[in-house]
Short mmCIF file of C-alpha atoms and ligand atoms in Angstrom, two decimals:
data_model
loop_
_atom_site.label_atom_id
_atom_site.label_comp_id
_atom_site.label_asym_id
_atom_site.label_seq_id
_atom_site.Cartn_x
_atom_site.Cartn_y
_atom_site.Cartn_z
CA UNK Q 1 16.49 -47.23 -1.22
CA UNK Q 2 15.35 -49.13 1.81
CA UNK Q 3 14.30 -52.75 1.50
CA UNK Q 4 10.52 -52.89 1.67
CA UNK Q 5 9.91 -56.62 2.12
CA UNK Q 6 12.44 -59.26 3.01
CA UNK Q 7 11.71 -63.00 2.99
CA UNK Q 8 13.79 -63.73 6.12
CA UNK Q 9 14.65 -60.55 7.93
CA UNK Q 10 12.72 -58.02 9.92
CA UNK Q 11 14.45 -54.76 10.55
CA UNK Q 12 14.01 -53.18 13.98
CA UNK Q 13 11.87 -50.06 14.13
CA UNK Q 14 14.03 -47.02 14.70
CA UNK Q 15 13.15 -43.40 15.19
CA UNK Q 16 13.36 -41.17 12.09
CA UNK Q 17 15.70 -38.22 12.55
CA UNK Q 18 16.83 -35.26 10.47
CA UNK Q 19 20.47 -34.45 9.77
CA UNK Q 20 22.33 -32.20 7.36
CA UNK Q 21 24.44 -33.45 4.45
CA UNK Q 22 26.45 -30.75 2.63
CA UNK Q 23 23.91 -28.10 3.60
CA UNK Q 24 20.81 -30.11 2.65
CA UNK Q 25 18.39 -31.62 5.12
CA UNK Q 26 18.19 -35.44 4.92
CA UNK Q 27 16.34 -38.00 7.03
CA UNK Q 28 17.73 -41.23 8.41
CA UNK Q 29 17.14 -43.64 11.27
CA UNK Q 30 18.62 -42.91 14.68
CA UNK Q 31 21.50 -45.23 15.55
CA UNK Q 32 22.13 -46.65 12.09
CA UNK Q 33 25.60 -45.86 10.70
CA UNK Q 34 25.70 -42.53 8.87
CA UNK Q 35 26.72 -44.49 5.75
CA UNK Q 36 23.47 -46.47 5.80
CA UNK Q 37 21.41 -43.27 6.09
CA UNK Q 38 23.29 -41.65 3.20
CA UNK Q 39 22.92 -44.74 1.02
CA UNK Q 40 19.22 -44.87 1.75
CA UNK Q 41 19.07 -41.23 0.64
CA UNK Q 42 20.90 -42.09 -2.60
CA UNK Q 43 24.25 -40.54 -1.65
CA UNK Q 44 27.23 -42.69 -2.68
CA UNK Q 45 30.12 -40.27 -3.04
CA UNK Q 46 31.47 -39.51 0.43
CA UNK Q 47 34.97 -38.15 0.20
CA UNK Q 48 37.50 -36.92 -2.38
CA UNK Q 49 40.98 -38.37 -2.43
CA UNK Q 50 43.79 -36.01 -1.41
CA UNK Q 51 45.95 -36.06 -4.52
CA UNK Q 52 43.68 -36.57 -7.50
CA UNK Q 53 40.37 -35.57 -5.88
CA UNK Q 54 38.73 -38.78 -7.00
CA UNK Q 55 35.34 -39.55 -5.47
CA UNK Q 56 35.34 -42.35 -2.92
CA UNK Q 57 32.48 -44.37 -1.48
CA UNK Q 58 31.80 -47.10 1.03
CA UNK Q 59 34.00 -50.18 0.66
CA UNK Q 60 34.43 -52.32 3.80
CA UNK Q 61 31.69 -51.13 6.18
CA UNK Q 62 33.63 -52.33 9.24
CA UNK Q 63 35.74 -49.27 9.99
CA UNK Q 64 38.82 -50.62 8.35
CA UNK Q 65 39.56 -49.20 4.91
CA UNK Q 66 39.31 -45.37 5.23
CA UNK Q 67 37.31 -45.04 2.02
CA UNK Q 68 34.32 -43.44 3.78
CA UNK Q 69 35.98 -40.71 5.85
CA UNK Q 70 33.81 -37.60 6.20
CA UNK Q 71 33.67 -34.47 8.32
CA UNK Q 72 31.02 -34.84 11.02
CA UNK Q 73 30.10 -31.92 13.28
CA UNK Q 74 33.34 -30.26 12.23
CA UNK Q 75 35.55 -33.27 13.03
CA UNK Q 76 37.37 -34.69 9.98
CA UNK Q 77 38.21 -38.34 9.25
CA UNK Q 78 35.12 -39.85 10.87
CA UNK Q 79 34.57 -43.42 9.68
CA UNK Q 80 30.92 -43.01 8.83
CA UNK Q 81 30.40 -46.73 8.22
CA UNK Q 82 30.61 -47.31 11.96
CA UNK Q 83 29.49 -43.93 13.32
CA UNK Q 84 25.91 -44.02 14.62
CA UNK Q 85 23.55 -41.34 13.29
CA UNK Q 86 22.07 -38.80 15.70
CA UNK Q 87 19.53 -36.07 15.08
CA UNK Q 88 20.99 -32.77 13.90
CA UNK Q 89 24.39 -34.07 12.83
CA UNK Q 90 26.25 -31.95 10.27
CA UNK Q 91 27.81 -34.32 7.75
CA UNK Q 92 30.10 -32.96 5.04
CA UNK Q 93 31.97 -34.41 2.07
CA UNK Q 94 35.61 -34.36 3.02
CA UNK Q 95 38.31 -33.03 0.70
CA UNK Q 96 41.62 -34.80 1.05
CA UNK Q 97 43.04 -35.29 4.52
CA UNK Q 98 40.73 -32.85 6.27
CA UNK Q 99 41.82 -30.00 8.53
CA UNK Q 100 42.27 -30.70 12.23
CA UNK Q 101 42.55 -27.06 13.34
CA UNK F 1 44.46 -47.69 34.33
CA UNK F 2 42.06 -50.59 34.23
CA UNK F 3 43.38 -54.01 35.19
CA UNK F 4 41.88 -57.27 34.00
CA UNK F 5 42.89 -60.90 33.69
CA UNK F 6 42.18 -61.27 30.00
CA UNK F 7 41.41 -58.66 27.37
CA UNK F 8 39.88 -59.91 24.14
CA UNK F 9 39.98 -57.76 21.02
CA UNK F 10 37.09 -58.41 18.63
CA UNK F 11 33.66 -59.84 19.40
CA UNK F 12 33.08 -62.04 16.36
CA UNK F 13 32.45 -65.76 16.87
CA UNK F 14 36.07 -66.29 17.93
CA UNK F 15 36.15 -63.46 20.50
CA UNK F 16 32.70 -64.27 21.90
CA UNK F 17 33.59 -67.91 22.39
CA UNK F 18 36.93 -67.03 23.97
CA UNK F 19 35.18 -64.67 26.41
CA UNK F 20 32.61 -67.30 27.39
CA UNK F 21 35.20 -70.01 28.00
CA UNK F 22 37.67 -67.86 29.89
CA UNK F 23 34.92 -66.41 32.06
CA UNK F 24 33.47 -69.84 32.82
CA UNK F 25 36.91 -70.81 34.13
CA UNK F 26 36.68 -67.84 36.50
CA UNK F 27 38.84 -65.22 34.79
CA UNK F 28 37.92 -61.53 34.69
CA UNK F 29 37.37 -60.72 31.03
CA UNK F 30 37.21 -57.42 29.17
CA UNK F 31 35.80 -57.81 25.65
CA UNK F 32 36.52 -54.94 23.26
CA UNK F 33 34.55 -54.49 20.04
CA UNK F 34 35.13 -51.69 17.57
CA UNK F 35 31.61 -51.88 16.13
CA UNK F 36 28.38 -50.80 17.76
CA UNK F 37 27.19 -54.40 17.85
CA UNK F 38 28.66 -57.74 18.87
CA UNK F 39 28.86 -60.73 16.55
CA UNK F 40 31.42 -59.74 13.90
CA UNK F 41 30.67 -61.18 10.48
CA UNK F 42 27.88 -63.36 11.86
CA UNK F 43 25.31 -60.61 12.29
CA UNK F 44 25.06 -60.00 8.56
CA UNK F 45 24.80 -63.63 7.56
CA UNK F 46 21.24 -64.66 6.83
CA UNK F 47 21.98 -68.02 5.26
CA UNK F 48 22.04 -71.37 7.02
CA UNK F 49 25.57 -72.31 7.94
CA UNK F 50 27.57 -75.22 6.76
CA UNK F 51 29.99 -76.87 9.18
CA UNK F 52 29.45 -79.27 12.06
CA UNK F 53 26.44 -79.64 14.33
CA UNK F 54 28.44 -78.73 17.47
CA UNK F 55 29.16 -75.38 15.85
CA UNK F 56 25.53 -74.72 14.99
CA UNK F 57 25.58 -75.79 11.33
CA UNK F 58 22.13 -75.45 9.79
CA UNK F 59 21.39 -72.28 11.73
CA UNK F 60 21.61 -68.81 10.28
CA UNK F 61 24.67 -66.73 11.14
CA UNK F 62 22.84 -63.99 13.02
CA UNK F 63 20.96 -66.57 15.10
CA UNK F 64 24.27 -68.12 16.16
CA UNK F 65 25.53 -64.68 17.17
CA UNK F 66 22.45 -64.17 19.35
CA UNK F 67 22.93 -67.53 21.05
CA UNK F 68 26.51 -66.66 21.93
CA UNK F 69 25.48 -63.24 23.22
CA UNK F 70 22.78 -64.82 25.40
CA UNK F 71 25.43 -67.04 26.98
CA UNK F 72 27.72 -64.09 27.48
CA UNK F 73 25.25 -61.93 29.40
CA UNK F 74 24.85 -64.71 31.98
CA UNK F 75 28.48 -64.26 32.98
CA UNK F 76 28.99 -61.50 35.53
CA UNK F 77 32.79 -61.54 35.16
CA UNK F 78 32.70 -60.35 31.56
CA UNK F 79 32.72 -56.63 30.82
CA UNK F 80 31.85 -55.60 27.28
CA UNK F 81 32.94 -52.34 25.68
CA UNK F 82 31.34 -51.56 22.34
CA UNK F 83 32.60 -48.81 20.02
CA UNK F 84 35.99 -49.60 21.49
CA UNK F 85 38.96 -49.95 19.16
CA UNK F 86 42.18 -51.47 20.45
CA UNK F 87 44.96 -49.24 19.13
CA UNK F 88 48.23 -50.68 20.35
CA UNK F 89 49.88 -53.09 22.79
CA UNK F 90 53.14 -52.01 24.39
CA UNK F 91 56.18 -53.74 25.92
CA UNK F 92 54.96 -52.92 29.45
CA UNK F 93 51.80 -54.94 28.75
CA UNK F 94 49.51 -51.94 28.35
CA UNK F 95 46.78 -51.94 25.72
CA UNK F 96 45.57 -48.58 24.45
CA UNK F 97 41.91 -48.25 23.51
CA UNK F 98 39.77 -45.58 21.89
CA UNK F 99 36.24 -45.84 23.20
CA UNK F 100 33.89 -43.39 21.55
CA UNK F 101 35.86 -40.18 21.77
CA UNK F 102 37.89 -41.08 24.83
CA UNK F 103 41.26 -42.70 25.08
CA UNK F 104 41.99 -45.19 27.83
CA UNK F 105 44.58 -47.70 28.93
CA UNK F 106 44.02 -51.28 30.01
CA UNK F 107 46.51 -53.66 31.56
CA UNK F 108 45.49 -57.25 30.90
CA UNK F 109 47.53 -60.20 32.11
CA UNK F 110 46.77 -62.01 28.85
CA UNK F 111 45.55 -60.71 25.51
CA UNK F 112 43.49 -62.64 22.97
CA UNK F 113 43.44 -61.06 19.52
CA UNK F 114 40.34 -62.04 17.53
CA UNK F 115 40.14 -59.16 15.07
CA UNK F 116 38.97 -61.22 12.08
CA UNK F 117 39.79 -60.32 8.49
CA UNK F 118 39.15 -57.63 5.95
CA UNK F 119 38.12 -57.86 2.37
CA UNK F 120 40.61 -57.88 -0.45
CA UNK F 121 40.21 -55.66 -3.47
CA UNK F 122 41.26 -56.20 -7.09
CA UNK F 123 43.44 -54.09 -9.37
CA UNK F 124 41.59 -52.70 -12.43
CA UNK F 125 41.10 -49.17 -13.79
CA UNK F 126 38.69 -47.09 -11.66
CA UNK F 127 38.47 -49.67 -8.89
CA UNK F 128 37.89 -46.82 -6.40
CA UNK F 129 34.59 -45.54 -7.83
CA UNK F 130 31.72 -45.23 -5.36
CA UNK F 131 29.45 -48.22 -5.91
CA UNK F 132 32.30 -50.74 -5.79
CA UNK F 133 32.01 -52.64 -2.53
CA UNK F 134 33.47 -55.57 -0.70
CA UNK F 135 30.94 -58.39 -0.26
CA UNK F 136 30.89 -57.85 3.51
CA UNK F 137 29.87 -54.22 3.06
CA UNK F 138 27.02 -55.23 0.81
CA UNK F 139 25.86 -57.74 3.42
CA UNK F 140 26.12 -55.21 6.21
CA UNK F 141 24.10 -52.57 4.37
CA UNK F 142 21.29 -54.85 3.30
CA UNK F 143 21.13 -57.53 5.99
CA UNK F 144 21.85 -55.47 9.08
CA UNK F 145 20.47 -52.06 8.12
CA UNK F 146 17.91 -52.89 5.43
CA UNK F 147 19.41 -50.59 2.83
CA UNK F 148 19.99 -51.60 -0.81
CA UNK F 149 23.58 -51.06 -1.94
CA UNK F 150 22.50 -50.50 -5.58
CA UNK F 151 19.74 -51.36 -8.05
CA UNK F 152 21.73 -53.68 -10.29
CA UNK F 153 24.92 -55.43 -9.25
CA UNK F 154 27.67 -57.45 -10.92
CA UNK F 155 29.27 -59.95 -8.54
CA UNK F 156 32.95 -60.84 -8.82
CA UNK F 157 33.94 -64.22 -7.40
CA UNK F 158 32.04 -67.52 -7.55
CA UNK F 159 33.31 -68.90 -4.25
CA UNK F 160 30.83 -69.46 -1.41
CA UNK F 161 30.81 -65.83 -0.36
CA UNK F 162 30.14 -64.45 -3.86
CA UNK F 163 27.39 -66.90 -4.58
CA UNK F 164 25.72 -66.56 -1.18
CA UNK F 165 25.80 -62.77 -1.24
CA UNK F 166 24.41 -62.78 -4.81
CA UNK F 167 21.44 -64.76 -3.53
CA UNK F 168 21.01 -62.40 -0.60
CA UNK F 169 20.98 -59.48 -3.07
CA UNK F 170 18.07 -61.11 -4.89
CA UNK F 171 16.28 -61.56 -1.55
CA UNK F 172 16.74 -57.86 -0.89
CA UNK F 173 15.12 -57.02 -4.24
CA UNK F 174 18.35 -56.09 -6.04
CA UNK F 175 18.94 -57.29 -9.60
CA UNK F 176 22.11 -59.37 -10.10
CA UNK F 177 23.39 -59.07 -13.69
CA UNK F 178 25.85 -61.97 -13.47
CA UNK F 179 28.59 -63.52 -11.37
CA UNK F 180 32.02 -63.53 -12.96
CA UNK F 181 34.89 -65.76 -11.88
CA UNK F 182 38.48 -65.69 -13.15
CA UNK F 183 39.11 -69.37 -12.44
CA UNK F 184 37.89 -71.96 -14.93
CA UNK F 185 35.69 -73.58 -12.23
CA UNK F 186 33.03 -72.47 -9.75
CA UNK F 187 34.49 -72.59 -6.23
CA UNK F 188 31.22 -72.50 -4.26
CA UNK F 189 29.36 -75.55 -2.98
CA UNK F 190 26.99 -76.86 -5.63
CA UNK F 191 23.87 -76.28 -3.52
CA UNK F 192 24.57 -72.56 -3.49
CA UNK F 193 25.76 -72.33 -7.12
CA UNK F 194 22.77 -74.26 -8.47
CA UNK F 195 20.29 -72.20 -6.47
CA UNK F 196 21.52 -68.91 -7.90
CA UNK F 197 21.62 -70.26 -11.46
CA UNK F 198 18.03 -71.49 -11.09
CA UNK F 199 17.13 -67.88 -10.30
CA UNK F 200 18.44 -66.94 -13.74
CA UNK F 201 21.78 -65.43 -12.71
CA UNK F 202 24.53 -66.61 -15.09
CA UNK F 203 27.95 -67.58 -13.70
CA UNK F 204 30.67 -66.69 -16.19
CA UNK F 205 33.86 -68.61 -15.40
CA UNK F 206 37.17 -67.64 -17.02
CA UNK F 207 36.16 -63.96 -16.94
CA UNK F 208 37.70 -60.92 -15.32
CA UNK F 209 37.07 -57.19 -15.03
CA UNK F 210 38.76 -55.10 -17.65
CA UNK F 211 37.65 -51.77 -16.28
CA UNK F 212 34.95 -49.95 -14.38
CA UNK F 213 33.56 -46.59 -15.47
CA UNK F 214 31.38 -43.73 -14.32
CA UNK F 215 31.95 -40.12 -13.28
CA UNK F 216 30.82 -39.58 -9.70
CA UNK F 217 29.78 -43.14 -9.19
CA UNK F 218 29.87 -46.45 -10.99
CA UNK F 219 27.72 -46.66 -14.12
CA UNK F 220 29.12 -49.76 -15.78
CA UNK F 221 31.77 -52.46 -15.98
CA UNK F 222 33.57 -54.04 -18.94
CA UNK F 223 34.48 -57.68 -18.49
CA UNK F 224 36.45 -59.97 -20.78
CA UNK F 225 37.52 -63.57 -21.06
CA UNK F 226 40.79 -65.05 -19.89
CA UNK F 227 42.83 -67.64 -21.73
CA UNK F 228 44.31 -70.67 -19.95
CA UNK F 229 47.30 -68.56 -18.87
CA UNK F 230 44.99 -65.97 -17.31
CA UNK F 231 45.70 -63.37 -20.04
CA UNK F 232 42.83 -61.18 -21.20
CA UNK F 233 41.58 -62.18 -24.67
CA UNK F 234 41.10 -59.10 -26.89
CA UNK F 235 37.78 -58.89 -28.67
CA UNK F 236 35.86 -60.73 -25.92
CA UNK F 237 34.78 -57.61 -24.05
CA UNK F 238 31.25 -57.49 -22.70
CA UNK F 239 29.60 -54.51 -21.05
CA UNK F 240 27.34 -54.53 -18.00
CA UNK F 241 25.37 -51.42 -17.13
CA UNK F 242 25.39 -51.69 -13.33
CA UNK F 243 25.47 -49.21 -10.46
CA UNK F 244 27.00 -51.73 -8.05
CA UNK F 245 30.02 -54.01 -8.27
CA UNK F 246 30.55 -56.44 -5.45
CA UNK F 247 34.00 -57.96 -4.89
CA UNK F 248 34.04 -61.35 -3.22
CA UNK F 249 37.67 -62.16 -3.88
CA UNK F 250 38.84 -63.28 -0.48
CA UNK F 251 39.81 -61.92 2.90
CA UNK F 252 43.07 -61.11 4.54
CA UNK F 253 43.74 -61.33 8.29
CA UNK F 254 43.61 -58.08 10.29
CA UNK F 255 46.97 -58.42 11.97
CA UNK F 256 48.10 -54.83 12.70
CA UNK F 257 48.02 -55.30 16.48
CA UNK F 258 50.13 -58.45 16.23
CA UNK F 259 52.75 -56.79 14.06
CA UNK F 260 52.89 -53.83 16.37
CA UNK F 261 53.23 -56.05 19.44
CA UNK F 262 56.17 -57.83 17.80
CA UNK F 263 54.68 -61.28 17.18
CA UNK F 264 56.56 -63.32 14.61
CA UNK F 265 54.58 -63.25 11.36
CA UNK F 266 54.70 -65.25 8.14
CA UNK F 267 53.17 -64.82 4.69
CA UNK F 268 50.99 -67.87 4.08
CA UNK F 269 48.81 -67.58 0.95
CA UNK F 270 46.69 -70.59 2.01
CA UNK F 271 45.60 -68.63 5.10
CA UNK F 272 44.90 -65.35 3.31
CA UNK F 273 48.12 -63.38 3.87
CA UNK F 274 50.39 -62.62 6.81
CA UNK F 275 49.51 -64.65 9.91
CA UNK F 276 51.16 -65.14 13.30
CA UNK F 277 53.21 -68.13 14.32
CA UNK F 278 51.34 -69.94 17.11
CA UNK F 279 51.33 -73.19 19.05
CA UNK F 280 48.46 -75.65 19.27
CA UNK F 281 46.98 -73.56 22.13
CA UNK F 282 46.99 -70.49 19.85
CA UNK F 283 49.73 -68.79 21.84
CA UNK F 284 51.87 -66.60 19.56
CA UNK F 285 55.60 -65.97 19.94
CA UNK F 286 54.65 -63.27 22.45
CA UNK F 287 54.22 -65.03 25.81
CA UNK F 288 51.02 -63.13 26.65
CA UNK F 289 49.28 -62.95 23.28
CA UNK F 290 46.88 -65.56 21.96
CA UNK F 291 45.00 -65.46 18.65
CA UNK F 292 41.75 -67.02 17.44
CA UNK F 293 39.61 -66.97 14.31
CA UNK F 294 40.23 -65.40 10.92
CA UNK F 295 43.11 -63.25 12.21
CA UNK F 296 45.08 -66.49 12.67
CA UNK F 297 44.19 -67.65 9.14
CA UNK F 298 41.02 -67.18 7.11
CA UNK F 299 38.75 -70.20 7.55
CA UNK F 300 35.10 -70.17 8.57
CA UNK F 301 32.98 -69.46 11.60
CA UNK F 302 32.96 -73.00 12.99
CA UNK F 303 36.75 -73.09 13.17
CA UNK F 304 36.77 -69.56 14.56
CA UNK F 305 34.47 -70.60 17.42
CA UNK F 306 36.52 -73.64 18.34
CA UNK F 307 39.75 -71.66 18.21
CA UNK F 308 38.13 -69.06 20.44
CA UNK F 309 37.15 -71.77 22.90
CA UNK F 310 40.69 -73.14 22.93
CA UNK F 311 42.39 -69.77 23.30
CA UNK F 312 39.98 -68.80 26.10
CA UNK F 313 40.64 -72.04 27.96
CA UNK F 314 44.41 -71.84 27.47
CA UNK F 315 44.69 -68.20 28.55
CA UNK F 316 42.62 -68.78 31.71
CA UNK F 317 44.58 -71.93 32.50
CA UNK F 318 47.87 -70.04 32.11
CA UNK F 319 46.57 -67.65 34.81
CA UNK F 320 45.99 -70.70 37.05
CA UNK F 321 42.23 -70.75 36.79
CA UNK F 322 40.85 -74.25 36.97
CA UNK F 323 37.58 -75.97 36.44
CA UNK F 324 36.46 -79.55 36.87
CA UNK F 325 35.82 -80.08 33.20
CA UNK F 326 38.86 -78.18 31.90
CA UNK F 327 40.64 -81.26 30.59
CA UNK F 328 37.50 -82.58 28.94
CA UNK F 329 36.69 -79.26 27.27
CA UNK F 330 40.27 -78.79 26.14
CA UNK F 331 40.50 -82.20 24.49
CA UNK F 332 37.04 -81.85 23.02
CA UNK F 333 38.01 -78.54 21.39
CA UNK F 334 41.16 -80.04 19.92
CA UNK F 335 39.32 -82.98 18.44
CA UNK F 336 36.59 -80.68 17.07
CA UNK F 337 39.25 -78.66 15.28
CA UNK F 338 40.79 -81.81 13.84
CA UNK F 339 37.41 -83.04 12.70
CA UNK F 340 36.55 -79.71 11.07
CA UNK F 341 39.85 -79.69 9.23
CA UNK F 342 39.76 -83.30 8.09
CA UNK F 343 37.37 -82.58 5.19
CA UNK F 344 39.05 -82.55 1.78
CA UNK F 345 38.16 -78.84 1.30
CA UNK F 346 40.32 -78.05 4.34
CA UNK F 347 43.50 -79.50 2.83
CA UNK F 348 44.62 -76.04 1.79
CA UNK F 349 44.13 -74.61 5.28
CA UNK F 350 46.02 -77.54 6.82
CA UNK F 351 48.95 -77.02 4.45
CA UNK F 352 48.99 -73.38 5.49
CA UNK F 353 48.81 -74.12 9.22
CA UNK F 354 51.83 -76.45 9.04
CA UNK F 355 53.93 -73.48 7.98
CA UNK F 356 53.30 -71.45 11.15
CA UNK F 357 52.88 -74.07 13.87
CA UNK F 358 55.24 -73.85 16.82
CA UNK F 359 56.21 -76.93 18.85
CA UNK F 360 54.43 -78.33 21.87
CA UNK F 361 51.57 -76.69 23.77
CA UNK F 362 50.80 -77.02 27.52
C1 LIG T 401 29.34 -63.97 3.01
C2 LIG T 401 29.99 -64.86 4.04
C3 LIG T 401 29.45 -66.12 4.26
C4 LIG T 401 30.02 -66.97 5.21
N1 LIG T 401 29.42 -68.19 5.42
C5 LIG T 401 29.91 -69.04 6.36
C6 LIG T 401 29.28 -70.30 6.64
O1 LIG T 401 28.27 -70.66 6.02
N2 LIG T 401 29.81 -71.10 7.58
C7 LIG T 401 30.91 -70.71 8.28
O2 LIG T 401 31.35 -71.46 9.15
N3 LIG T 401 31.53 -69.53 8.05
C8 LIG T 401 31.06 -68.68 7.11
N4 LIG T 401 31.71 -67.46 6.86
C9 LIG T 401 32.96 -67.11 7.55
C10 LIG T 401 32.79 -66.55 8.94
O3 LIG T 401 31.84 -65.51 8.95
C11 LIG T 401 34.13 -66.02 9.47
O4 LIG T 401 35.11 -66.99 9.29
C12 LIG T 401 34.02 -65.72 10.97
O5 LIG T 401 33.09 -64.67 11.18
C13 LIG T 401 35.38 -65.32 11.56
O6 LIG T 401 35.21 -65.02 12.92
P1 LIG T 401 36.19 -64.07 13.72
O7 LIG T 401 35.62 -63.98 15.08
O8 LIG T 401 37.57 -64.54 13.54
O9 LIG T 401 36.14 -62.66 12.98
P2 LIG T 401 34.96 -61.60 12.69
O10 LIG T 401 33.63 -62.24 12.63
O11 LIG T 401 35.43 -60.84 11.50
O12 LIG T 401 35.00 -60.65 13.97
C14 LIG T 401 36.10 -59.81 14.26
C15 LIG T 401 35.62 -58.65 15.10
O13 LIG T 401 36.74 -57.90 15.58
C16 LIG T 401 36.44 -56.53 15.54
N5 LIG T 401 37.71 -55.78 15.52
C17 LIG T 401 38.65 -55.77 14.53
N6 LIG T 401 39.69 -55.00 14.87
C18 LIG T 401 39.42 -54.49 16.10
C19 LIG T 401 40.13 -53.62 17.00
N7 LIG T 401 41.34 -53.11 16.70
N8 LIG T 401 39.55 -53.29 18.18
C20 LIG T 401 38.32 -53.79 18.50
N9 LIG T 401 37.62 -54.62 17.70
C21 LIG T 401 38.16 -54.98 16.52
C22 LIG T 401 35.60 -56.38 14.31
O14 LIG T 401 34.79 -55.22 14.36
C23 LIG T 401 34.75 -57.67 14.33
O15 LIG T 401 33.53 -57.51 14.99
C24 LIG T 401 31.17 -66.57 5.93
C25 LIG T 401 31.72 -65.30 5.70
C26 LIG T 401 31.15 -64.44 4.78
C27 LIG T 401 31.75 -63.05 4.57
#
């Protein structure tokens, strides 16, 4: 759901890139936060809480609240609201605290 | 280890202004920003600002941010690190920083903390469902990245932020079901509140959220009325089928670094939560740490800019940098702050500031 027309803003042109979310190919714009690309693709549930496995989504969008942690290219606990998207990234829903090794 | 005169943490209006002032006095400045872009809250703000003319009132937030950045790039003694999070400040005066995936150490002679504030949440059943956002997140998604947060949103909070963001949602083509507000009165300025009501968005005062529901993501919210003692009134429930809930219920200062560094802190509700003790030059109880902006007490961008100016001047002066117009700038900044805070709406902030003000400055 990208904004088609905005009365005040113009959004900079960015290159379209492909990345992988939970095994499926998705497109996004290079350099936007991964969270923006996932939202544009209709994905809201990003992570499951460690104790009760409740779905969690984006909350603060400034890298502060830990609600959006995901596993990116095998690295857990990436704050995807501030992590720029690059082509070919492997983005996975994270279960609980994530495994470091 | 990198040495610098002044390290500034956070490149919102407060940090940008502090960097400009300190650098103009001649100090070597390292500006650290956790995000990929400079400007802090300003870059997502598409509305024309209130405040005083000196602080760019009447201009849109993101335009102000660009003006400050243009000034900053003229200054060769400022180094900017983006994607750089300050992690801790230690008794030997070393600041640890994560930049991208690398870890590095910086030793500044003075530190200015301008980390801003983060959004508060509310307690209600299922308040963690995906689709429930802070107002800042909604602004970031739609105003910076051009992505809609949802198709239909219920806004919580009829202060300036709630009402302004509701209007911005309409501009982005998102439906706004209503704005609910627990207090009996609308807190926002009338210009903003009237504008949104003219667009057909009702503002329900004396209402709160009873619960949110949905399985994988939000699918609806039940609200109900409050009596004069703020108790929920049974039988007044009303359902909104929405896939977005936006919380605009206030901010609290991002003070982790200050706690960790050992600054004396105080809980001041008027300023949004725990804030540092400071003197009129924004020096905390730590002899090398200054603060500026929302981290020192949640106000607005104009005050954040003037505090940044003052902290930048004071920190550079403490390192014996001088400039011809130092005294003039310093007194001008102080009187600007006084003027900004003399409006009746600032009474609350002033009451709060009295509780954490240390004696005389330089
Ligand atoms: C919807 C809305 C409308 C508003 N409208 C107005 C208005 O009309 N007029 C007005 O005057 N004000 C307005 N404000 C308020 C204004 O935006 C804020 O008061 C102002 O941005 C505070 O500035 P700051 O520099 O203190 O913090 P911020 O702008 O929050 O900047 C802090 C920066 O620090 C960074 N940071 C945090 N922690 C770290 C760390 N550990 N390491 C590195 N970087 C870090 C953050 O990423 C951020 O960029 C509005 C706010 C909102 C949300």
